[in-house]
Short mmCIF file of C-alpha atoms in Angstrom, two decimals:
data_model
loop_
_atom_site.label_atom_id
_atom_site.label_comp_id
_atom_site.label_asym_id
_atom_site.label_seq_id
_atom_site.Cartn_x
_atom_site.Cartn_y
_atom_site.Cartn_z
CA MET A 129 -22.31 -7.21 -32.72
CA ARG A 130 -23.98 -10.60 -32.92
CA TYR A 131 -25.28 -12.62 -29.96
CA ASN A 132 -25.01 -16.33 -29.30
CA GLN A 133 -26.62 -18.87 -27.02
CA LEU A 134 -24.09 -20.03 -24.41
CA GLY A 135 -24.06 -23.78 -24.97
CA ARG A 136 -27.54 -25.22 -24.54
CA SER A 137 -28.46 -22.70 -21.86
CA GLY A 138 -30.96 -19.89 -22.34
CA LEU A 139 -28.23 -17.32 -21.67
CA ILE A 140 -27.53 -15.05 -24.67
CA VAL A 141 -24.10 -13.40 -24.82
CA SER A 142 -22.33 -11.09 -27.22
CA GLU A 143 -19.85 -12.75 -29.58
CA LEU A 144 -17.15 -10.59 -28.02
CA CYS A 145 -16.70 -10.47 -24.24
CA LEU A 146 -14.65 -7.83 -22.44
CA GLY A 147 -12.01 -9.46 -20.28
CA THR A 148 -10.81 -7.45 -17.30
CA MET A 149 -7.47 -9.05 -16.44
CA THR A 150 -5.84 -5.67 -17.23
CA PHE A 151 -7.81 -3.98 -14.44
CA GLY A 152 -6.18 -3.16 -11.12
CA GLY A 153 -2.66 -4.52 -11.51
CA GLU A 154 0.02 -2.99 -9.31
CA GLU A 155 3.07 -5.20 -8.84
CA GLY A 156 4.39 -8.54 -10.08
CA ILE A 157 2.53 -10.53 -12.70
CA TRP A 158 -0.66 -8.47 -12.50
CA GLY A 159 1.25 -5.25 -12.94
CA ARG A 160 2.87 -6.66 -16.09
CA ILE A 161 -0.49 -7.70 -17.50
CA GLY A 162 -2.23 -4.38 -16.85
CA GLN A 163 -2.48 -1.50 -14.41
CA LEU A 164 -5.77 0.14 -15.40
CA GLN A 165 -7.43 1.93 -12.52
CA GLN A 166 -11.04 3.07 -12.20
CA GLU A 167 -11.24 6.00 -14.61
CA ALA A 168 -9.46 4.18 -17.44
CA ALA A 169 -11.48 1.02 -16.81
CA ASP A 170 -14.73 3.02 -16.94
CA GLY A 171 -13.72 4.23 -20.42
CA LEU A 172 -13.09 0.70 -21.72
CA VAL A 173 -16.32 -0.66 -20.25
CA LYS A 174 -18.28 2.22 -21.83
CA ALA A 175 -16.66 1.60 -25.22
CA ALA A 176 -17.54 -2.09 -24.96
CA LEU A 177 -21.15 -1.34 -24.04
CA ASP A 178 -21.45 1.20 -26.86
CA ALA A 179 -20.25 -1.47 -29.31
CA GLY A 180 -22.95 -3.89 -28.15
CA ILE A 181 -20.99 -6.05 -25.72
CA ASN A 182 -23.17 -7.37 -22.90
CA PHE A 183 -20.68 -9.90 -21.52
CA PHE A 184 -17.87 -9.18 -19.02
CA ASP A 185 -15.39 -11.67 -17.60
CA THR A 186 -13.17 -11.43 -14.53
CA ALA A 187 -11.83 -13.68 -11.75
CA ASN A 188 -11.33 -13.37 -8.01
CA ILE A 189 -7.60 -13.85 -8.43
CA TYR A 190 -7.11 -11.07 -11.01
CA ALA A 191 -5.09 -8.32 -9.35
CA GLU A 192 -5.92 -9.98 -6.01
CA GLY A 193 -9.59 -9.06 -6.28
CA ARG A 194 -9.16 -5.52 -7.56
CA SER A 195 -10.34 -6.45 -11.07
CA GLU A 196 -13.72 -7.57 -9.72
CA ARG A 197 -14.06 -4.43 -7.63
CA ILE A 198 -13.18 -2.11 -10.53
CA LEU A 199 -15.54 -3.89 -12.94
CA GLY A 200 -18.45 -3.72 -10.54
CA GLN A 201 -17.82 -0.04 -9.83
CA ALA A 202 -17.51 0.73 -13.56
CA LEU A 203 -20.94 -0.73 -14.25
CA ARG A 204 -22.42 1.35 -11.44
CA ASN A 205 -20.57 4.50 -12.51
CA LEU A 206 -22.01 4.11 -16.00
CA GLY A 207 -25.53 3.54 -14.69
CA VAL A 208 -25.87 0.11 -16.27
CA ALA A 209 -28.95 -1.84 -15.23
CA ARG A 210 -27.77 -5.12 -13.71
CA ASP A 211 -30.03 -7.31 -15.82
CA GLU A 212 -28.70 -5.76 -19.04
CA VAL A 213 -25.24 -7.32 -18.64
CA VAL A 214 -23.84 -10.79 -18.09
CA VAL A 215 -21.09 -10.83 -15.47
CA ALA A 216 -18.80 -13.85 -15.25
CA THR A 217 -16.15 -14.51 -12.65
CA LYS A 218 -14.04 -17.46 -11.56
CA VAL A 219 -12.77 -19.29 -8.47
CA LEU A 220 -9.84 -21.63 -7.81
CA GLY A 221 -6.65 -19.61 -7.38
CA ARG A 222 -4.95 -18.90 -4.09
CA MET A 223 -6.64 -16.08 -2.18
CA HIS A 224 -5.01 -16.57 1.23
CA ASP A 225 -2.34 -18.67 2.91
CA GLY A 226 -3.00 -22.11 4.25
CA PRO A 227 -4.08 -25.44 2.77
CA ASN A 228 -7.66 -24.27 2.14
CA GLY A 229 -6.80 -20.93 0.58
CA ALA A 230 -7.23 -22.24 -2.97
CA GLY A 231 -9.03 -24.94 -4.91
CA ALA A 232 -12.52 -26.08 -5.84
CA SER A 233 -13.61 -27.51 -2.50
CA ARG A 234 -17.08 -26.75 -1.15
CA GLY A 235 -15.54 -24.67 1.62
CA HIS A 236 -13.40 -22.54 -0.68
CA ILE A 237 -16.21 -22.01 -3.21
CA LEU A 238 -18.77 -20.94 -0.60
CA ALA A 239 -16.31 -18.56 1.05
CA GLN A 240 -15.07 -17.02 -2.18
CA VAL A 241 -18.43 -16.53 -3.87
CA GLU A 242 -19.48 -14.21 -1.04
CA LYS A 243 -16.29 -12.19 -1.41
CA SER A 244 -16.74 -11.94 -5.19
CA LEU A 245 -20.32 -10.74 -4.71
CA GLU A 246 -19.11 -8.07 -2.29
CA ARG A 247 -16.34 -6.87 -4.59
CA LEU A 248 -18.61 -6.81 -7.65
CA GLY A 249 -21.33 -5.08 -5.64
CA THR A 250 -24.04 -7.37 -6.96
CA GLY A 251 -26.60 -9.82 -5.62
CA HIS A 252 -25.83 -12.53 -8.14
CA ILE A 253 -23.18 -13.80 -10.54
CA ASP A 254 -24.45 -14.74 -13.99
CA LEU A 255 -21.71 -17.25 -14.82
CA TYR A 256 -19.53 -18.73 -12.07
CA GLN A 257 -16.57 -20.71 -13.40
CA ILE A 258 -14.09 -23.12 -11.85
CA HIS A 259 -10.79 -21.64 -12.99
CA GLY A 260 -8.92 -24.94 -13.36
CA PHE A 261 -8.97 -28.58 -12.33
CA ASP A 262 -8.46 -29.26 -8.61
CA THR A 263 -6.83 -32.69 -8.25
CA ALA A 264 -7.46 -32.71 -4.48
CA THR A 265 -11.24 -32.26 -4.63
CA PRO A 266 -13.73 -34.81 -6.03
CA ILE A 267 -15.67 -33.42 -8.97
CA GLU A 268 -18.86 -34.45 -7.16
CA GLU A 269 -18.07 -32.11 -4.28
CA THR A 270 -17.41 -29.18 -6.59
CA LEU A 271 -20.60 -29.71 -8.57
CA TYR A 272 -22.69 -30.14 -5.42
CA ALA A 273 -21.45 -26.79 -4.12
CA LEU A 274 -22.16 -25.06 -7.43
CA ASP A 275 -25.62 -26.62 -7.68
CA GLY A 276 -26.47 -25.25 -4.25
CA LEU A 277 -25.47 -21.75 -5.37
CA VAL A 278 -27.68 -22.02 -8.45
CA ARG A 279 -30.65 -23.29 -6.44
CA ARG A 280 -30.47 -20.35 -4.06
CA GLY A 281 -30.06 -17.83 -6.90
CA THR A 282 -26.59 -16.59 -5.98
CA VAL A 283 -25.28 -17.99 -9.26
CA ARG A 284 -27.35 -18.28 -12.46
CA TYR A 285 -25.14 -20.55 -14.60
CA ILE A 286 -21.96 -22.54 -14.04
CA GLY A 287 -18.90 -23.05 -16.19
CA LEU A 288 -15.42 -24.54 -16.20
CA SER A 289 -12.06 -23.28 -17.40
CA ASN A 290 -8.85 -25.02 -18.48
CA TRP A 291 -10.20 -28.54 -18.01
CA ALA A 292 -9.26 -31.50 -20.20
CA ALA A 293 -11.93 -33.16 -22.35
CA TRP A 294 -12.27 -36.19 -20.07
CA GLN A 295 -12.65 -33.96 -17.02
CA VAL A 296 -15.39 -31.86 -18.61
CA MET A 297 -17.15 -35.01 -19.84
CA LYS A 298 -17.04 -36.51 -16.35
CA ALA A 299 -18.54 -33.33 -14.89
CA VAL A 300 -21.28 -33.27 -17.55
CA GLY A 301 -22.16 -36.89 -16.76
CA ILE A 302 -22.21 -36.40 -12.98
CA ALA A 303 -24.37 -33.29 -13.27
CA ALA A 304 -26.87 -35.10 -15.48
CA ALA A 305 -26.97 -38.24 -13.30
CA ARG A 306 -27.52 -36.28 -10.07
CA ASN A 307 -29.81 -33.61 -11.51
CA TYR A 308 -27.32 -30.86 -10.69
CA ALA A 309 -27.14 -27.59 -12.59
CA PRO A 310 -25.66 -28.36 -16.03
CA ILE A 311 -22.29 -27.15 -17.30
CA ALA A 312 -23.04 -24.19 -19.56
CA SER A 313 -19.55 -23.39 -20.81
CA LEU A 314 -15.84 -24.03 -20.91
CA GLN A 315 -13.37 -21.16 -21.02
CA ALA A 316 -10.23 -22.25 -22.84
CA TYR A 317 -7.25 -21.09 -24.86
CA TYR A 318 -7.82 -21.33 -28.62
CA THR A 319 -6.23 -19.37 -31.45
CA ILE A 320 -5.35 -19.80 -35.10
CA ALA A 321 -1.76 -20.23 -33.87
CA GLY A 322 -2.77 -22.82 -31.26
CA ARG A 323 -5.55 -25.14 -32.41
CA ASP A 324 -4.86 -27.97 -29.92
CA LEU A 325 -8.43 -27.71 -28.62
CA GLU A 326 -9.68 -29.25 -31.87
CA ARG A 327 -8.22 -32.68 -31.10
CA GLU A 328 -10.50 -33.70 -28.23
CA VAL A 329 -12.10 -30.73 -26.49
CA ILE A 330 -14.09 -29.10 -29.30
CA PRO A 331 -15.67 -32.34 -30.57
CA MET A 332 -16.71 -33.08 -26.98
CA LEU A 333 -18.16 -29.59 -26.47
CA GLU A 334 -20.20 -29.83 -29.65
CA SER A 335 -21.41 -33.31 -28.76
CA GLU A 336 -22.55 -32.26 -25.27
CA GLY A 337 -23.83 -28.77 -26.05
CA VAL A 338 -21.29 -26.94 -23.90
CA GLY A 339 -20.45 -23.41 -25.00
CA LEU A 340 -16.88 -22.26 -25.65
CA MET A 341 -15.45 -19.00 -24.35
CA VAL A 342 -12.01 -18.26 -25.76
CA TRP A 343 -9.31 -16.62 -23.63
CA SER A 344 -6.16 -14.99 -25.02
CA PRO A 345 -7.46 -15.04 -28.62
CA LEU A 346 -4.35 -13.15 -29.78
CA ALA A 347 -2.00 -15.64 -28.08
CA GLY A 348 -0.73 -13.15 -25.53
CA GLY A 349 -0.15 -10.54 -28.25
CA PHE A 350 1.68 -12.88 -30.63
CA LEU A 351 -1.13 -12.44 -33.18
CA SER A 352 -1.26 -8.67 -32.82
CA GLY A 353 1.03 -8.28 -35.82
CA LYS A 354 3.74 -6.39 -33.95
CA TYR A 355 6.10 -9.35 -33.49
CA THR A 356 8.46 -10.57 -36.17
CA ARG A 357 10.74 -13.56 -36.69
CA GLU A 358 13.66 -11.39 -35.60
CA GLY A 359 12.42 -10.99 -32.02
CA ASP A 360 9.61 -10.17 -29.63
CA GLY A 361 10.52 -6.50 -29.26
CA GLU A 362 9.22 -4.62 -26.25
CA GLY A 363 5.67 -5.96 -26.09
CA ARG A 364 4.13 -8.05 -23.33
CA ARG A 365 5.79 -11.23 -24.58
CA ALA A 366 9.23 -9.73 -24.05
CA GLY A 367 8.70 -10.04 -20.29
CA PHE A 368 5.82 -12.53 -20.06
CA ASP A 369 6.08 -15.12 -22.84
CA PHE A 370 2.69 -16.77 -22.35
CA PRO A 371 0.75 -18.69 -23.56
CA PRO A 372 3.28 -20.98 -25.26
CA VAL A 373 3.34 -20.73 -29.07
CA ASP A 374 5.21 -22.78 -31.68
CA LYS A 375 6.81 -19.65 -33.08
CA ALA A 376 8.09 -21.15 -36.31
CA ARG A 377 4.57 -22.30 -37.26
CA GLY A 378 3.05 -19.22 -35.67
CA HIS A 379 5.02 -16.83 -37.85
CA ASP A 380 3.87 -18.74 -40.94
CA VAL A 381 0.30 -18.05 -39.81
CA VAL A 382 1.06 -14.38 -39.15
CA ASP A 383 2.57 -14.03 -42.63
CA VAL A 384 -0.72 -15.12 -44.21
CA LEU A 385 -2.79 -13.01 -41.82
CA ARG A 386 -0.65 -9.97 -42.60
CA GLU A 387 -1.05 -10.45 -46.35
CA LEU A 388 -4.83 -10.83 -46.08
CA ALA A 389 -5.06 -7.90 -43.67
CA GLU A 390 -3.29 -5.60 -46.09
CA GLY A 391 -5.67 -6.61 -48.87
CA LYS A 392 -8.72 -5.95 -46.70
CA GLY A 393 -7.44 -2.75 -45.09
CA ARG A 394 -7.62 -4.44 -41.68
CA SER A 395 -5.21 -5.24 -38.87
CA VAL A 396 -3.64 -8.64 -38.25
CA ALA A 397 -5.35 -8.75 -34.85
CA GLN A 398 -8.77 -8.17 -36.38
CA LEU A 399 -8.32 -11.11 -38.74
CA ALA A 400 -7.06 -13.40 -35.98
CA LEU A 401 -10.16 -12.58 -33.92
CA ALA A 402 -12.46 -12.85 -36.92
CA TRP A 403 -11.13 -16.35 -37.66
CA LEU A 404 -12.30 -17.43 -34.20
CA LEU A 405 -15.71 -15.83 -34.77
CA HIS A 406 -16.05 -18.03 -37.87
CA GLN A 407 -15.55 -21.24 -35.84
CA HIS A 408 -18.83 -23.03 -35.14
CA ALA A 409 -17.97 -24.14 -31.59
CA VAL A 410 -17.13 -20.63 -30.33
CA SER A 411 -19.81 -18.88 -28.28
CA SER A 412 -17.81 -15.79 -27.29
CA VAL A 413 -14.27 -14.48 -27.65
CA ILE A 414 -12.77 -12.62 -24.70
CA VAL A 415 -10.87 -9.49 -25.66
CA GLY A 416 -8.84 -7.37 -23.27
CA ALA A 417 -7.03 -4.09 -23.70
CA LYS A 418 -4.78 -1.62 -21.96
CA ARG A 419 -5.66 1.30 -24.25
CA PRO A 420 -8.88 2.51 -25.91
CA GLU A 421 -7.35 2.23 -29.39
CA GLN A 422 -6.52 -1.44 -28.75
CA LEU A 423 -10.11 -2.17 -27.81
CA ALA A 424 -11.45 -0.21 -30.79
CA ASP A 425 -9.27 -2.27 -33.13
CA ASN A 426 -10.47 -5.53 -31.55
CA LEU A 427 -14.12 -4.51 -31.70
CA ALA A 428 -13.87 -4.02 -35.47
CA ALA A 429 -13.23 -7.76 -35.88
CA VAL A 430 -17.00 -8.37 -35.91
CA ASP A 431 -17.19 -6.70 -39.33
CA VAL A 432 -14.52 -8.87 -41.00
CA ALA A 433 -15.74 -11.37 -43.58
CA PHE A 434 -13.68 -14.10 -45.22
CA THR A 435 -14.17 -15.78 -48.56
CA ALA A 436 -14.18 -19.58 -48.66
CA GLU A 437 -10.78 -19.44 -50.35
CA GLU A 438 -9.34 -17.22 -47.60
CA LEU A 439 -10.63 -19.54 -44.87
CA ALA A 440 -9.16 -22.53 -46.70
CA ARG A 441 -5.80 -20.79 -46.93
CA LEU A 442 -5.82 -19.95 -43.21
CA ASP A 443 -6.80 -23.51 -42.39
CA ALA A 444 -3.99 -24.94 -44.48
CA VAL A 445 -1.28 -22.86 -42.82
CA SER A 446 -2.54 -23.42 -39.28
CA LYS A 447 -4.08 -26.90 -39.19
CA LEU A 448 -2.88 -29.46 -36.67
CA LEU A 449 -0.58 -32.28 -37.62
CA ALA A 450 -2.43 -35.58 -37.69
CA GLU A 451 -2.26 -37.62 -34.48
CA TYR A 452 -3.64 -40.99 -33.46
CA PRO A 453 -6.51 -41.79 -33.08
CA GLY A 454 -7.57 -38.85 -35.24
CA TRP A 455 -6.04 -40.17 -38.45
CA MET A 456 -7.53 -43.63 -37.87
CA LEU A 457 -10.98 -42.20 -37.18
CA GLU A 458 -10.74 -40.22 -40.40
CA ARG A 459 -9.66 -43.31 -42.32
CA GLN A 460 -12.53 -45.40 -40.95
CA ARG A 461 -15.22 -42.74 -41.31
CA GLY A 462 -16.46 -44.10 -44.61
CA TYR A 463 -17.07 -47.67 -43.42
CA ARG A 464 -20.73 -47.06 -42.62
CA GLY A 465 -21.60 -44.49 -45.26
CA GLY A 466 -24.22 -41.82 -44.64
CA PRO A 467 -23.57 -38.31 -43.36
CA SER A 468 -20.24 -37.43 -41.77
CA PRO A 469 -20.34 -36.88 -38.00
CA ARG A 470 -20.24 -33.33 -36.73
CA ARG A 471 -16.77 -31.99 -36.02
#
């Protein structure tokens, strides 16, 4: 396991992060995603710790708060010293009825952070993330609330999730101008079958020193290797086809991954994860599992190495189609000479 700086912060996190969205599900969408209860969750957390993972991600909305409670209890059951792990959670989703039961308002954030602390059984949250963009709340209000939590020590670092490039950039600028706590990270969807983030978001993150945490690195199981062009079978995507994937292009990617995996004696999933670990902008990749063998397979991705030729082949089959202004920027790059800008 390797460890990376999260953006420009002093926080060091493992290159793989254990996601806990499979913890605590009972009915509806959370039951379809995962129904792991305490004993099974303890086993996965222990396996992650044994492999060198120090980073755990959850959200208040996962399984209606049960994911946070199970994660916190697992760390206590295993006797883990609090300062030895980095615990991240999120706020935004609807937690109760009424107009103020969701969002990124000051009121909702201050109410929900206390409930997350109680469920996790901890005195502080290492990384507190806004789970999406709230169109009803000014960014200034959200950042002011988060800054207050950092100043009092309830939260150590702040992050965003599922924000557009312009929204993140606006938040970075406001935080800098008002001397608020800086944005340490963005949690976003990024896979070799869905590289949309490379158009605007990743160049912005690299420019501003914001770390990238990747969610659903196997595209909701699409990159697990178990799906074929003939159908989605009985896996998770058969009943919960998310996140969206261009399946025609995606299967072309899987074909190459499968061929390389066979040559290396690896799984398709391991290579899909390893490709992300080879991307410069990525700070940590969130992996989740329902079974110990799934997690063990994912953890082995840290040992996968690619040759330059293999990376070039994967890039060719998965690269984005050129869009404006990208193709014009590329065309005009040579006007001034000198080194190429970072990508």
